[in-house]
Amino acid sequence: MFAARALPRTVPRVARLARAYATEAPASEKLRLSFALPHQSVFANQEIVQVNIPAQTGEMGVLANHVPAVEALKPGLVEIQTGSETKKYFVSSGFASIHPNNSITINAVEGYELEAFDAAAVRANLADAQKAVAGAGSEEEKAEAAIELEVYEALSAALKA
Amino acid sequence: MFRQAARPAVQAARAAAPAARDFSASATQNATLREIEGRLKSVRNIEKITKSMKMIASTKLARAQRAMNTAKVYGESNQELFKNAEASEAEGGKKLYVTISSDSGLCGGIHSGLTKYTKRAIAAEGGDAETGLVVVGDRSRNQLQRSNAQNLRLTFNQIGKQVPTFGDAAAIADTIIKSDVEFDQINIVYNKFVSAISYEPAVFKVFNEQALVNAPNFKAYELEEDVTKDFAEFALANAIYAALVEGHASEISARRNAMDNASKNAGDMIGSLQMQFNRGRQAVITNELIDIITGASAL
């Protein structure tokens, strides 16, 4: 008699558990980052918590399940928070694509860890670029110097912060 | 034993006989000996050169392969967007082929393989002057100039001496875009690195802005208006970069194998020439001995 009464009670409980699994969003799905440079593959499909990218439209932070987007990058810091540590890379330019499958791909032309930069060299090159922009030269040279100036200004701002 | 009277005559005969022989028989034999010596010297020099070229190529290969692996990851990550958006080639669009070879030779069949592949691909498109062709590297350019002169639009050289940089690829992409070459799709023909001893020509398809906009899943992506065009140009530079670096690695490994084969062949030639030389030298000595002995026995 006990056994007969026990059976019907267990069956509905199992069904409820199955329904609970179906409605809960998978909490272990973290944002996957692929950060590639032509000379080095920094992150290859690694799970991270958050990444901040210097988009042309403004600094933006990307978390898991972000809306898919394609952003052009301006010179600035890419901050990667893996949960246990934060890594900072300075990139010159590139593109970031956030895909619908919860992954983000950053392709940058040049990029290095922020610690690798020498503040004195940055200051010297910044002064050179300022002189080149103000000085004589063809339109193309001035435009190139203006781009250099943008990069160095962003770099010195990142180093100070 | 020797009669006194006969000795002067025999001496004269002995003196005359070897001299006559030197003039006729062993003279040509000596000449062939010198010829063989000359050939031996030159083949030995060639072997030294090919051996050193093989060493240089082996050391360059390690660096080139490392750069290639990074560049491949970089190129593939760039393709993610096109894959996710499921971009596909437009039917009947104008195609532009970019053939990536280099300026230097002594690397086996690298350049002619690319040329053959490009010729076949252009012929498959209809073979008319509509299909554009951009060649990077003098070797393939010289070959394609003869057969597909009407398709040729731009050529680049001075590429391939060192590992290609992104700057090189960006310059090429920039020149193509700035020129008035029209295209709907770019197919990059390059040598794929299959292994350290083999390579094969392959094609990298690059889609332009229009194909990306028409891609089915592209609407899922949020972006500013002019980002599409910039992204397509960036993707072209990335694809050219990946193809350049992989082609460079294939070329170096092909050169190493070619120089390895050449050194082995030179070694074989040296062996057989040495044998010939020794046989010839021994024949000369034997002939001289025969002369002396017959002269002496006639005494």
mmCIF file of C-alpha atoms in Angstrom, chain A residues 65-148:
data_model
loop_
_atom_site.group_PDB
_atom_site.id
_atom_site.type_symbol
_atom_site.label_atom_id
_atom_site.label_comp_id
_atom_site.label_asym_id
_atom_site.label_seq_id
_atom_site.Cartn_x
_atom_site.Cartn_y
_atom_site.Cartn_z
ATOM 1 C CA ASN A 65 24.638 38.124 -24.791
ATOM 2 C CA HIS A 66 25.213 41.583 -26.201
ATOM 3 C CA VAL A 67 23.257 42.691 -29.262
ATOM 4 C CA PRO A 68 25.216 41.735 -32.421
ATOM 5 C CA ALA A 69 27.113 44.725 -33.753
ATOM 6 C CA VAL A 70 30.105 45.737 -35.815
ATOM 7 C CA GLU A 71 32.151 48.608 -34.446
ATOM 8 C CA ALA A 72 35.126 50.430 -35.906
ATOM 9 C CA LEU A 73 37.808 51.057 -33.292
ATOM 10 C CA LYS A 74 39.744 54.244 -32.650
ATOM 11 C CA PRO A 75 43.156 54.273 -30.931
ATOM 12 C CA GLY A 76 42.596 53.360 -27.323
ATOM 13 C CA LEU A 77 42.559 50.773 -24.596
ATOM 14 C CA VAL A 78 40.970 47.358 -24.840
ATOM 15 C CA GLU A 79 40.313 46.160 -21.305
ATOM 16 C CA ILE A 80 39.635 42.484 -20.834
ATOM 17 C CA GLN A 81 38.223 41.253 -17.524
ATOM 18 C CA THR A 82 38.601 37.519 -17.238
ATOM 19 C CA GLY A 83 37.058 37.376 -13.779
ATOM 20 C CA SER A 84 40.357 36.795 -12.018
ATOM 21 C CA GLU A 85 42.366 39.596 -13.640
ATOM 22 C CA THR A 86 42.120 42.602 -15.924
ATOM 23 C CA LYS A 87 44.365 42.874 -18.970
ATOM 24 C CA LYS A 88 44.856 46.153 -20.780
ATOM 25 C CA TYR A 89 45.976 46.334 -24.395
ATOM 26 C CA PHE A 90 46.513 49.515 -26.362
ATOM 27 C CA VAL A 91 45.366 49.107 -29.977
ATOM 28 C CA SER A 92 45.961 51.459 -32.882
ATOM 29 C CA SER A 93 42.799 50.693 -34.809
ATOM 30 C CA GLY A 94 40.706 47.830 -36.113
ATOM 31 C CA PHE A 95 37.252 46.357 -35.910
ATOM 32 C CA ALA A 96 35.220 44.572 -33.267
ATOM 33 C CA SER A 97 32.356 42.283 -34.265
ATOM 34 C CA ILE A 98 29.901 41.003 -31.702
ATOM 35 C CA HIS A 99 28.212 37.872 -33.022
ATOM 36 C CA PRO A 100 24.757 36.493 -32.227
ATOM 37 C CA ASN A 101 26.289 33.370 -30.673
ATOM 38 C CA ASN A 102 27.653 35.261 -27.641
ATOM 39 C CA SER A 103 31.141 35.734 -28.983
ATOM 40 C CA ILE A 104 33.127 38.813 -29.855
ATOM 41 C CA THR A 105 35.976 39.068 -32.338
ATOM 42 C CA ILE A 106 38.439 41.931 -32.167
ATOM 43 C CA ASN A 107 40.785 42.411 -35.108
ATOM 44 C CA ALA A 108 43.340 45.112 -34.452
ATOM 45 C CA VAL A 109 46.157 46.207 -36.722
ATOM 46 C CA GLU A 110 48.659 46.872 -33.934
ATOM 47 C CA GLY A 111 48.336 46.298 -30.249
ATOM 48 C CA TYR A 112 50.493 45.678 -27.225
ATOM 49 C CA GLU A 113 50.040 45.357 -23.467
ATOM 50 C CA LEU A 114 49.924 48.751 -21.832
ATOM 51 C CA GLU A 115 52.898 47.932 -19.581
ATOM 52 C CA ALA A 116 55.077 47.426 -22.640
ATOM 53 C CA PHE A 117 54.983 51.102 -23.577
ATOM 54 C CA ASP A 118 57.758 53.481 -22.532
ATOM 55 C CA ALA A 119 56.295 56.788 -21.313
ATOM 56 C CA ALA A 120 59.367 58.823 -22.270
ATOM 57 C CA ALA A 121 59.375 57.516 -25.850
ATOM 58 C CA VAL A 122 55.649 58.250 -26.113
ATOM 59 C CA ARG A 123 56.192 61.861 -24.970
ATOM 60 C CA ALA A 124 59.043 62.357 -27.459
ATOM 61 C CA ASN A 125 57.061 60.939 -30.387
ATOM 62 C CA LEU A 126 54.012 62.968 -29.393
ATOM 63 C CA ALA A 127 56.063 66.178 -29.606
ATOM 64 C CA ASP A 128 57.416 65.109 -33.026
ATOM 65 C CA ALA A 129 53.916 64.432 -34.311
ATOM 66 C CA GLN A 130 52.692 67.806 -33.082
ATOM 67 C CA LYS A 131 55.540 69.508 -34.908
ATOM 68 C CA ALA A 132 54.845 67.571 -38.101
ATOM 69 C CA VAL A 133 51.166 68.520 -38.060
ATOM 70 C CA ALA A 134 51.943 72.191 -37.557
ATOM 71 C CA GLY A 135 54.922 72.307 -39.890
ATOM 72 C CA ALA A 136 55.284 72.340 -43.644
ATOM 73 C CA GLY A 137 54.569 69.298 -45.739
ATOM 74 C CA SER A 138 52.129 67.899 -48.247
ATOM 75 C CA GLU A 139 48.496 67.339 -47.351
ATOM 76 C CA GLU A 140 49.118 63.607 -47.198
ATOM 77 C CA GLU A 141 52.059 63.994 -44.811
ATOM 78 C CA LYS A 142 50.022 66.281 -42.578
ATOM 79 C CA ALA A 143 47.133 63.837 -42.563
ATOM 80 C CA GLU A 144 49.472 60.988 -41.618
ATOM 81 C CA ALA A 145 50.964 63.140 -38.860
ATOM 82 C CA ALA A 146 47.466 63.940 -37.613
ATOM 83 C CA ILE A 147 46.696 60.219 -37.351
ATOM 84 C CA GLU A 148 49.995 59.690 -35.497
#
